[in-house]
Short mmCIF file of C-alpha atoms in Angstrom, two decimals:
data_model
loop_
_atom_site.label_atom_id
_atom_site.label_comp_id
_atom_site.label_asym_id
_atom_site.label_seq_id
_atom_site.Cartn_x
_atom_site.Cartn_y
_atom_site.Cartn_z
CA UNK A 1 0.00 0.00 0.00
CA UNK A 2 2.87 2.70 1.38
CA UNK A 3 5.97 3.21 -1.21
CA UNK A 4 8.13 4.35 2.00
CA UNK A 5 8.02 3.01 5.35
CA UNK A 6 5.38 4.98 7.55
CA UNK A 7 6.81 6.14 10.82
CA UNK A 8 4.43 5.29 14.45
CA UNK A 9 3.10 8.23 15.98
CA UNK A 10 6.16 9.94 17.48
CA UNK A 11 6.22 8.58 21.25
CA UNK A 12 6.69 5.19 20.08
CA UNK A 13 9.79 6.07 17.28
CA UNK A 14 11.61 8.33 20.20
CA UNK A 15 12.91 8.23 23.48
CA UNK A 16 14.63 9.74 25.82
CA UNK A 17 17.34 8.31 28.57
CA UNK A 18 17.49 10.67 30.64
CA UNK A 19 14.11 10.85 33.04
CA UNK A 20 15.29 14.93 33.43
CA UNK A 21 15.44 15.41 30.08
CA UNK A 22 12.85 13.85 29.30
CA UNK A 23 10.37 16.15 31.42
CA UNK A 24 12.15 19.13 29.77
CA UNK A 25 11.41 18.44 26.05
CA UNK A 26 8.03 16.56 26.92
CA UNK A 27 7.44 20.46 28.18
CA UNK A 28 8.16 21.91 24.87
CA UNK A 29 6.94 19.26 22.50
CA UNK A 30 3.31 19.11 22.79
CA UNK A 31 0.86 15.61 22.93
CA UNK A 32 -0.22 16.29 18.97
CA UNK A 33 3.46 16.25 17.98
CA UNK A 34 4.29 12.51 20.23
CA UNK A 35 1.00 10.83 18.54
CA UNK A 36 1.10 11.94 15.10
CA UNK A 37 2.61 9.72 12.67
CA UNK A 38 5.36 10.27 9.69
CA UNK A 39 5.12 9.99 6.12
CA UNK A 40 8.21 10.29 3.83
CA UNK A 41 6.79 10.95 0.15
CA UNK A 42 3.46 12.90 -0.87
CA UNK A 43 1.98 9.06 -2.52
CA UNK A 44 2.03 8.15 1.18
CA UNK A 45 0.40 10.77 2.97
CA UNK A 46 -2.33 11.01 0.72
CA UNK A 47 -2.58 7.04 1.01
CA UNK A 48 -2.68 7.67 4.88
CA UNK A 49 -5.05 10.20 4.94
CA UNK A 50 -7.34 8.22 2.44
CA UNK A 51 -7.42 5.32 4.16
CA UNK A 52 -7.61 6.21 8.03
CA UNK A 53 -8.78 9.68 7.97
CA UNK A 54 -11.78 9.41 4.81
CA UNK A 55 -12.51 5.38 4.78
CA UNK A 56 -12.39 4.86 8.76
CA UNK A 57 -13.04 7.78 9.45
CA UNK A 58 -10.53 8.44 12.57
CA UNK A 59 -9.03 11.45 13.70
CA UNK A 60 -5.41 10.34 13.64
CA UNK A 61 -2.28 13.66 13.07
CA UNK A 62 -0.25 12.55 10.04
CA UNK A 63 2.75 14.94 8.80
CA UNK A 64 5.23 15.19 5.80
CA UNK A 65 8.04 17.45 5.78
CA UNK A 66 10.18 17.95 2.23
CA UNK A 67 13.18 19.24 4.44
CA UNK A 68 16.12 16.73 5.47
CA UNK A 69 17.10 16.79 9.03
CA UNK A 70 21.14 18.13 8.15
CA UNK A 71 19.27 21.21 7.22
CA UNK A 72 17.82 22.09 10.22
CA UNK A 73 21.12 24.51 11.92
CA UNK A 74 20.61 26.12 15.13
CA UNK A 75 21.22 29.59 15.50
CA UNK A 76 23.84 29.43 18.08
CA UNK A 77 26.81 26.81 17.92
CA UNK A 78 26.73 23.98 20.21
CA UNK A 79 30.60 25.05 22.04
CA UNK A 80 28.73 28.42 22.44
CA UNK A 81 25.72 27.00 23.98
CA UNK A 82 27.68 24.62 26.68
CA UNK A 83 29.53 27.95 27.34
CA UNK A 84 26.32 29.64 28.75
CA UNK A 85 25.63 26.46 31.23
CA UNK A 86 23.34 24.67 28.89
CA UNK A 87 23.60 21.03 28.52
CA UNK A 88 22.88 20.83 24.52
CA UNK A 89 19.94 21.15 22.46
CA UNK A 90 16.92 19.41 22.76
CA UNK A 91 17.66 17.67 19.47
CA UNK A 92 20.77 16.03 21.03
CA UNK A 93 19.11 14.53 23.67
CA UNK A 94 16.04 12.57 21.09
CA UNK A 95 17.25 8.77 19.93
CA UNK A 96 14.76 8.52 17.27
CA UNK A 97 14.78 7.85 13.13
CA UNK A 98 16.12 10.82 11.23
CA UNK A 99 12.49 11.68 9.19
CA UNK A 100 10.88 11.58 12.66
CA UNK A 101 13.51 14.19 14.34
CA UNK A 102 13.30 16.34 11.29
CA UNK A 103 9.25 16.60 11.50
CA UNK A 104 10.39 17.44 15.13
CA UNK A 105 12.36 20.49 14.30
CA UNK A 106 9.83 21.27 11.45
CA UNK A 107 6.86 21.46 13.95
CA UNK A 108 8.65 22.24 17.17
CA UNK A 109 12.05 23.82 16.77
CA UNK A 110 13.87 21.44 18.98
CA UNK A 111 17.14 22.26 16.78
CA UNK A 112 16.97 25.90 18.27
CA UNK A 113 15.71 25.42 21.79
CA UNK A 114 18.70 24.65 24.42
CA UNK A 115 18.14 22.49 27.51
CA UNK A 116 19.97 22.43 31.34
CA UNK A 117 19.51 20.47 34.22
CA UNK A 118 20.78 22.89 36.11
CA UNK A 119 20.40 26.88 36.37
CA UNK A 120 21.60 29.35 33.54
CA UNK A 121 22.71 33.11 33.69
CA UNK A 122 18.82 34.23 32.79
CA UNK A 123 19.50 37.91 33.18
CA UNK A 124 22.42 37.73 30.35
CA UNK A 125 19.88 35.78 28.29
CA UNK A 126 17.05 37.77 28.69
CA UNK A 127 18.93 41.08 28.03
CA UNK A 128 21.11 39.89 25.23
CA UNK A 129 17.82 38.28 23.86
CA UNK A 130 19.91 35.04 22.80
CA UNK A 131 17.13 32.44 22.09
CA UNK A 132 13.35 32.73 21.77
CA UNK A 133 12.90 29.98 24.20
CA UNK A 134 14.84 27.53 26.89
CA UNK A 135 14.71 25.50 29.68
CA UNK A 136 16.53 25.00 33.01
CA UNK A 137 16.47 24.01 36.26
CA UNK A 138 12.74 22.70 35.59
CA UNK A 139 11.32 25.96 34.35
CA UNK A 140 9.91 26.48 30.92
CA UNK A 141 11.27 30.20 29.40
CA UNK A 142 9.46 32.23 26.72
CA UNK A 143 10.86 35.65 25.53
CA UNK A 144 9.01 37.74 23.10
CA UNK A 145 10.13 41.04 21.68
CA UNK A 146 8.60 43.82 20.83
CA UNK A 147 8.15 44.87 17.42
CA UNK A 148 7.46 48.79 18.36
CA UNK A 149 9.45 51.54 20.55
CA UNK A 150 12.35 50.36 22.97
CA UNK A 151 11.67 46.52 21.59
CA UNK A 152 11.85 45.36 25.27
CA UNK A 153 11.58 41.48 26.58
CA UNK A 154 8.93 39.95 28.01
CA UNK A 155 9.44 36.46 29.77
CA UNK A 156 7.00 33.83 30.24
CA UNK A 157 7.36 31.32 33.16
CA UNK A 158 6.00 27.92 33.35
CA UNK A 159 7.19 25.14 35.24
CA UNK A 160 8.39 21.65 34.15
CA UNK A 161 5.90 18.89 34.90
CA UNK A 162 7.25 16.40 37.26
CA UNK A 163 5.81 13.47 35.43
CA UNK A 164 6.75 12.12 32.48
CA UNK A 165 3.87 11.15 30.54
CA UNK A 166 5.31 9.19 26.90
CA UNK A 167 8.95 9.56 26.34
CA UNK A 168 10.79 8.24 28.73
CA UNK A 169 10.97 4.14 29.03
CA UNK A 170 12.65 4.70 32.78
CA UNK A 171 10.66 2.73 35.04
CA UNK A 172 9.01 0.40 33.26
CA UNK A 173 9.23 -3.34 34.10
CA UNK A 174 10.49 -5.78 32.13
CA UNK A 175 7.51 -7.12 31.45
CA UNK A 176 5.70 -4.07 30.21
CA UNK A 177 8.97 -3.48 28.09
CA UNK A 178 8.56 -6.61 26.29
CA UNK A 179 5.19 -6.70 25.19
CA UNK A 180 5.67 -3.26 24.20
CA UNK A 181 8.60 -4.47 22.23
CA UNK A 182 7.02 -7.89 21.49
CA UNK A 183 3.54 -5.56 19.61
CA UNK A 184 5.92 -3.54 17.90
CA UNK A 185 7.20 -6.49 16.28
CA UNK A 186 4.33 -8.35 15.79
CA UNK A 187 2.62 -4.70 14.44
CA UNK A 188 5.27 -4.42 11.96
CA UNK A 189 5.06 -8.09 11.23
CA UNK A 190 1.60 -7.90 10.03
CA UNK A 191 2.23 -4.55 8.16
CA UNK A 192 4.91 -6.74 6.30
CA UNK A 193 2.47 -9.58 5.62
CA UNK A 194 -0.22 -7.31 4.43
CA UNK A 195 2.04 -5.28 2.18
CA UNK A 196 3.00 -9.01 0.73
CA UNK A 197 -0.51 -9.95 0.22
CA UNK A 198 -1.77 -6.61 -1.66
CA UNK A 199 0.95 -6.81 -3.85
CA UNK A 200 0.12 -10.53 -4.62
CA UNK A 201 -3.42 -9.20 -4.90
CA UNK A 202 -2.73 -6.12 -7.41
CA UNK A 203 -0.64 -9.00 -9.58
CA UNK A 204 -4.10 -10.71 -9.72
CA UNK A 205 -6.25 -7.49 -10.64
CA UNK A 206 -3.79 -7.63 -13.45
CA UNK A 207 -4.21 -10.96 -14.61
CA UNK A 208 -7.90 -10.58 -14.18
CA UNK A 209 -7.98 -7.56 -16.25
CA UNK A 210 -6.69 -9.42 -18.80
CA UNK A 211 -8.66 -12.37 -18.62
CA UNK A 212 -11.82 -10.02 -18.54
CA UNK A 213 -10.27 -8.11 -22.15
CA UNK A 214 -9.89 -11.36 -23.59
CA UNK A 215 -13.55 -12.74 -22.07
CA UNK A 216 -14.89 -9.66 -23.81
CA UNK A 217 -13.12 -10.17 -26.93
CA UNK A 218 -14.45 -13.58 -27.05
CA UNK A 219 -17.86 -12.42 -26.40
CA UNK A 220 -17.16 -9.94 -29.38
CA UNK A 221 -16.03 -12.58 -31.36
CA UNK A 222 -19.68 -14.68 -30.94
CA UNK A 223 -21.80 -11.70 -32.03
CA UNK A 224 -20.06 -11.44 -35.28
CA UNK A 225 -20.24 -15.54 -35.49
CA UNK A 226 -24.34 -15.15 -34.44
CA UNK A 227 -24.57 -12.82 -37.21
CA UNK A 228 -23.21 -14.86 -39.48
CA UNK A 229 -25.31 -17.86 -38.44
CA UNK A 230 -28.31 -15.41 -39.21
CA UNK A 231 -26.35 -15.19 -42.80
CA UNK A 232 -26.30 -18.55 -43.42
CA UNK A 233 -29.85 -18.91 -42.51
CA UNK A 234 -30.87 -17.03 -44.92
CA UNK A 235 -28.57 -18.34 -47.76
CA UNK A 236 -30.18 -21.76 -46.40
CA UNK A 237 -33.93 -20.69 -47.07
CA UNK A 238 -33.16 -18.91 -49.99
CA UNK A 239 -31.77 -22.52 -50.85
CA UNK A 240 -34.73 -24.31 -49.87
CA UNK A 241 -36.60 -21.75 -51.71
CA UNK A 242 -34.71 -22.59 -54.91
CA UNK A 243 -34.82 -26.39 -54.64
CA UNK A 244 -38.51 -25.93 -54.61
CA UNK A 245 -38.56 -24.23 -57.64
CA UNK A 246 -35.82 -26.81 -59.29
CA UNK A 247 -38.91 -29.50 -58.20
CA UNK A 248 -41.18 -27.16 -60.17
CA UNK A 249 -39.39 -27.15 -62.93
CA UNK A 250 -38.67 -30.46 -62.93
CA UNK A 251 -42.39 -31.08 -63.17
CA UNK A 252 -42.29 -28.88 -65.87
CA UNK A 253 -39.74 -30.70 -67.65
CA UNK A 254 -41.17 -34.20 -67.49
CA UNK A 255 -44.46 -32.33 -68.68
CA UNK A 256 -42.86 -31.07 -72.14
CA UNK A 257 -41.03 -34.06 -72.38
CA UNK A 258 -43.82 -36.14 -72.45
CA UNK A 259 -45.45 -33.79 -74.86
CA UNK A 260 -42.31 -33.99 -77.12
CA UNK A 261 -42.56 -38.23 -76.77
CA UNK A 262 -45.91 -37.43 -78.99
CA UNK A 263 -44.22 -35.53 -81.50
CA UNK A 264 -45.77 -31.59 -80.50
CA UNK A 265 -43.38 -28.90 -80.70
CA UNK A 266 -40.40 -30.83 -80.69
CA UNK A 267 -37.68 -28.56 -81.31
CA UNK A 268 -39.13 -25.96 -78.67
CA UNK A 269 -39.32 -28.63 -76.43
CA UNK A 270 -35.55 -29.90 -76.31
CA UNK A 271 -34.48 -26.23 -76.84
CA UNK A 272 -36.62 -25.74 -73.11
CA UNK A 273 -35.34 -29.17 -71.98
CA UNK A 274 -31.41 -28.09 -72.09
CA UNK A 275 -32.14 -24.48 -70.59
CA UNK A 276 -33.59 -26.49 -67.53
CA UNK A 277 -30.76 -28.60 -67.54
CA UNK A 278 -28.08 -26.00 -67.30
CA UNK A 279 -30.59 -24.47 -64.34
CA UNK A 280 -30.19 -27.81 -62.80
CA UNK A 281 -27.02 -27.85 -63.07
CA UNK A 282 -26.24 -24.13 -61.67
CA UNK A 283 -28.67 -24.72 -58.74
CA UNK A 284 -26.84 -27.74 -57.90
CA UNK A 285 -23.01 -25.81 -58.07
CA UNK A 286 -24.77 -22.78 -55.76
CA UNK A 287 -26.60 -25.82 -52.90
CA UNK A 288 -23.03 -27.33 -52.61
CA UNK A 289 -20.77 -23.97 -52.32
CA UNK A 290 -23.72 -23.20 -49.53
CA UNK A 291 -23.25 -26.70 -47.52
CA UNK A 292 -19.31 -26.38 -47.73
CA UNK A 293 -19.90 -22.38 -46.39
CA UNK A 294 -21.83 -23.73 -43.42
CA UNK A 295 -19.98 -26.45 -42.60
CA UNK A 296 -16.94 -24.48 -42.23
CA UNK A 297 -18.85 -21.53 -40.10
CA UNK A 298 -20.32 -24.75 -37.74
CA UNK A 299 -16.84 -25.84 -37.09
CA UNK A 300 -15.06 -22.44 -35.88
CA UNK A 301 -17.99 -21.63 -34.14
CA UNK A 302 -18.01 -24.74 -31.82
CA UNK A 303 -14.10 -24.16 -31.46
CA UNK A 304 -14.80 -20.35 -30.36
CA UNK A 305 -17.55 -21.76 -28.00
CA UNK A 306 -15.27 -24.57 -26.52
CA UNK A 307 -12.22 -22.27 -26.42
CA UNK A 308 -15.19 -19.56 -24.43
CA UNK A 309 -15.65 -22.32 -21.55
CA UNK A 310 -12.26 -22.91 -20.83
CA UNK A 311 -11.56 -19.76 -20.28
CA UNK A 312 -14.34 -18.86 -18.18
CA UNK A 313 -12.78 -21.92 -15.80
CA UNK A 314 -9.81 -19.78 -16.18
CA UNK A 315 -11.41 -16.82 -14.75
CA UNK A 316 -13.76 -18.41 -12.11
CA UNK A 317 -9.85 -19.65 -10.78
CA UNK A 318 -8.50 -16.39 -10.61
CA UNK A 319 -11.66 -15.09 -9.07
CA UNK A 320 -11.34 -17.51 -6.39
CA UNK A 321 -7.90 -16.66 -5.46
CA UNK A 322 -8.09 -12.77 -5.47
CA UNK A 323 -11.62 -13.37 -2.98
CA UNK A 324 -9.44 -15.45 -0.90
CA UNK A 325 -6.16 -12.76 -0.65
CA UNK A 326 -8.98 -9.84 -0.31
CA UNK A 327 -10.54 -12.14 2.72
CA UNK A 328 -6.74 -12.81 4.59
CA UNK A 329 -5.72 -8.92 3.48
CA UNK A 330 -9.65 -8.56 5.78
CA UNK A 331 -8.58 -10.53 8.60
CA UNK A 332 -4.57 -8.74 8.52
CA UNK A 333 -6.03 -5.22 9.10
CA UNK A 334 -7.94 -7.00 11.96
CA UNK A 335 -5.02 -8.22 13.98
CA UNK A 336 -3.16 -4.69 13.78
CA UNK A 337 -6.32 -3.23 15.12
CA UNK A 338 -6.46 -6.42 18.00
CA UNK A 339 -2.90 -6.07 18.31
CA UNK A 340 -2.99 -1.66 18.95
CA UNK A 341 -5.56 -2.73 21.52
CA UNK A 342 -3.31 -4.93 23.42
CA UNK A 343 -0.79 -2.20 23.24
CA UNK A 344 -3.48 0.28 24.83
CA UNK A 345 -4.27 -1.98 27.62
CA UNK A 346 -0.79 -2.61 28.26
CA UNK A 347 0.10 1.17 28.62
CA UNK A 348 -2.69 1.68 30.41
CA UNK A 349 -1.80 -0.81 32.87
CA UNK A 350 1.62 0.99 33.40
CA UNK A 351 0.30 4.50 33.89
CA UNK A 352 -1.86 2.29 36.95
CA UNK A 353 1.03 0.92 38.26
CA UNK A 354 3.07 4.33 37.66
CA UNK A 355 0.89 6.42 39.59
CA UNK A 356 0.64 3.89 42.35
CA UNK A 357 3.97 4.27 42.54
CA UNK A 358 4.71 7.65 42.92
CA UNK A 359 1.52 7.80 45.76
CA UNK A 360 3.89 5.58 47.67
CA UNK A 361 6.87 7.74 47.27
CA UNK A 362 5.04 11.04 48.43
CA UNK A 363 4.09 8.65 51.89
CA UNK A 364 7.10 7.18 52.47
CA UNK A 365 8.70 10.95 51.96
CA UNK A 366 6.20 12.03 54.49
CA UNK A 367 6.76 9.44 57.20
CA UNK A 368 10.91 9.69 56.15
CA UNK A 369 10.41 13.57 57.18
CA UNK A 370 8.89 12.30 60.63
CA UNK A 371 12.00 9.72 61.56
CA UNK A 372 14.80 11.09 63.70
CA UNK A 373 18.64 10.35 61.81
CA UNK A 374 19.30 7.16 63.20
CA UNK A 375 15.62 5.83 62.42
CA UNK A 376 16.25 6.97 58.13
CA UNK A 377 19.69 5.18 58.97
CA UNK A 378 18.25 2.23 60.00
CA UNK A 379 15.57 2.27 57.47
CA UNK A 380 18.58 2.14 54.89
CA UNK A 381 20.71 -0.68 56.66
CA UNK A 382 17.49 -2.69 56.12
CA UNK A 383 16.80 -1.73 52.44
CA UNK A 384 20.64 -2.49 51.84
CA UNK A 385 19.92 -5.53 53.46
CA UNK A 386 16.86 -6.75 51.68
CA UNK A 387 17.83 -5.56 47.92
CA UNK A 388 15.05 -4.66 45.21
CA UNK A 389 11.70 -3.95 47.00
CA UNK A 390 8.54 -4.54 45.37
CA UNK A 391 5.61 -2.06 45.26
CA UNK A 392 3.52 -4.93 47.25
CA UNK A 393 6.51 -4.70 49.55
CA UNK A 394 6.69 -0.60 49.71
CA UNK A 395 2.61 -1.20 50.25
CA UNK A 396 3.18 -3.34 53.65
CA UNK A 397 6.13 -1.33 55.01
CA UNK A 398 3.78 2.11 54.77
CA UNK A 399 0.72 0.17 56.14
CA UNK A 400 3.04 -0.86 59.33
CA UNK A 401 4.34 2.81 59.48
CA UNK A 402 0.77 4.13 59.62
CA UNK A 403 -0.07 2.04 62.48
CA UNK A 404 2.81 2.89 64.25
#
């Protein structure tokens, strides 16, 4: 169906190792950008849109950008921006495709906006008016310019979320982590098979076009031969309607030659007699040229007619075998859907667990805040002791400390 490989929405073709930096660019790429998908060529997109926007009618973001992603040059060099205490752009911190990060700068700018984990020299920033936008030490920085008088600064503040919502895989068990990587493969599996399958299938709209031309051809091909059936009919009446009138004749003939047997008008007689004859004898010449002329048109007709049913086999084949690949092409598109479901429930399942998680973390920072030193030091010799806790674990240990 797609010429070029089509990109998953943008969440699932990038990541981020860093957790940090991960809640910085989450804060300056929005949700449209992480679930839209990427097309490379125009055929594509319009293929896309066709199919999942018109035919199923769902409201899915798909992009295509012309511009290659070594075109994209920041505005500021990267020695320069380390200089200033950034940590890089946000582009160097993305592992994803190369189409995918260059619909990323194309949308967002992520080739222009620098990132730090720490804090920057805002002031020289903001008064130098260096970049457009920023982010450090978990705040979100927006300077706009005026276009009139003085052409002062004006910053916008907003903070970082502390959560990371799509980017970041940190955290994630292993178990989520393979069947996200197990539906990914068995996603692009399918998309492999199906792509197999409608090619097979437009090599049989082919053949089928051509046994249709030639079923048509044939079909051509009996009209003239039931027109010339109609032909011979009528040569064959007009043939019957002669050989009557030969019989008439005849009659006539065996009349004068009786009369000429008793001597009346003999010389008018035999003079009639050998015109009759030569009659006779033309008649006969045209009946036999008009057997021969329908024989022949009997024989290619039955051939046409028998060469008409095989082919029709033929076609009732290849009919058969395009209903079957449009019936497993059917039942393809329905696993990708079952197997996007799965993937749903699975990440839904994780944002559960996530946010269970992080509830735990705020109590056991509560109760933490409560404990004298050597009580947190304690609490440490035992988690040193014990290794990897659980969250049913962190569950029972905050259920005791409540009671206590």
């Amino acid at each position: 169906m797609f010429k070029q490989h089509v990109f998953a929405p943008v969440c699932l073709e990038a990541s981020v190792a860093n957790p940090q930096v991960a809640l910085m660019i989450e804060a300056i790429v929005p949700v449209s950008t992480l679930k839209m998908f990427v097309t490379q060529c125009d055929e594509d997109y319009h293929t896309f849109t066709r199919e999942v926007n018109d035919r199923q009618r769902l409201r899915v973001d798909v992009v295509r950008f012309n511009r290659p992603l070594d075109s994209f040059r920041p505005q500021m060099s990267q020695s320069d921006v380390r200089a200033l205490g950034f940590d890089g752009y946000a582009l160097e911190f993305i592992d994803a495709p190369a189409p995918v990060l260059a619909a990323m700068c194309s949308r967002d700018k992520v080739h222009e906006i620098p990132i730090a984990v720490g804090k920057v020299n805002n002031e020289r920033i903001e008064s130098e008016k260096l970049f457009k936008e920023y982010v450090s030490d978990g705040t979100r920085f927006i300077i706009t310019v005026g276009r009139y008088g003085s052409r002062s600064a004006t910053v916008m503040t907003t903070r970082v979320r502390s959560d990371i919502r799509l980017l970041s895989s940190e955290g994630e068990s292993d178990e989520v982590r393979a069947t996200r990587d197990r539906l990914r493969q068995e996603i692009d599996d399918i998309r492999s098979k199906l792509d197999e399958n409608e090619g097979k299938q437009r090599k049989l709209s082919v053949r089928e076009q051509k046994v249709r031309d030639g079923h048509r051809n044939i079909e051509a091909r009996e009209e003239e031969l039931r027109i010339e059936r109609q032909r011979i009919s009528k040569e064959v009446a007009t043939w019957e309607r002669q050989k009557v009138h030969i019989e008439t004749r005849r009659a006539q003939l065996s009349s004068m030659v009786s009369e000429e047997q008793r001597g009346e008008d003999g010389g008018r007689v035999q003079a009639e007699r050998q015109k009759i004859e030569q009659q006779l004898r033309d008649n006969a010449q045209e009946r036999a040229e008009a057997i021969a002329e329908i024989a022949d048109s009997l024989t290619t007709m039955t051939d046409l007619v028998h060469r008409l049913a095989l082919v029709g086999l033929g076609g009732q084949s290849e009919a058969r075998q395009l209903a079957e690949l449009k019936a497993e092409a059917s039942r393809q598109r329905e696993a990708i859907i079952e197997a996007q479901k799965l993937y749903e429930q699975a990440e839904s399942s994780y944002n559960l667990a996530k946010a269970k998680a992080k509830q735990c973390l705020e109590e056991t920072r509560k109760l933490t805040d409560a404990m004298t030193d050597d009580e947190r030091q304690a609490v440490r010799d035992e988690q040193a002791r014990r290794g990897r806790v659980t969250l049913e674990d962190l569950e029972i240990e905050l259920s005791t400390c409540r009671q206590r």
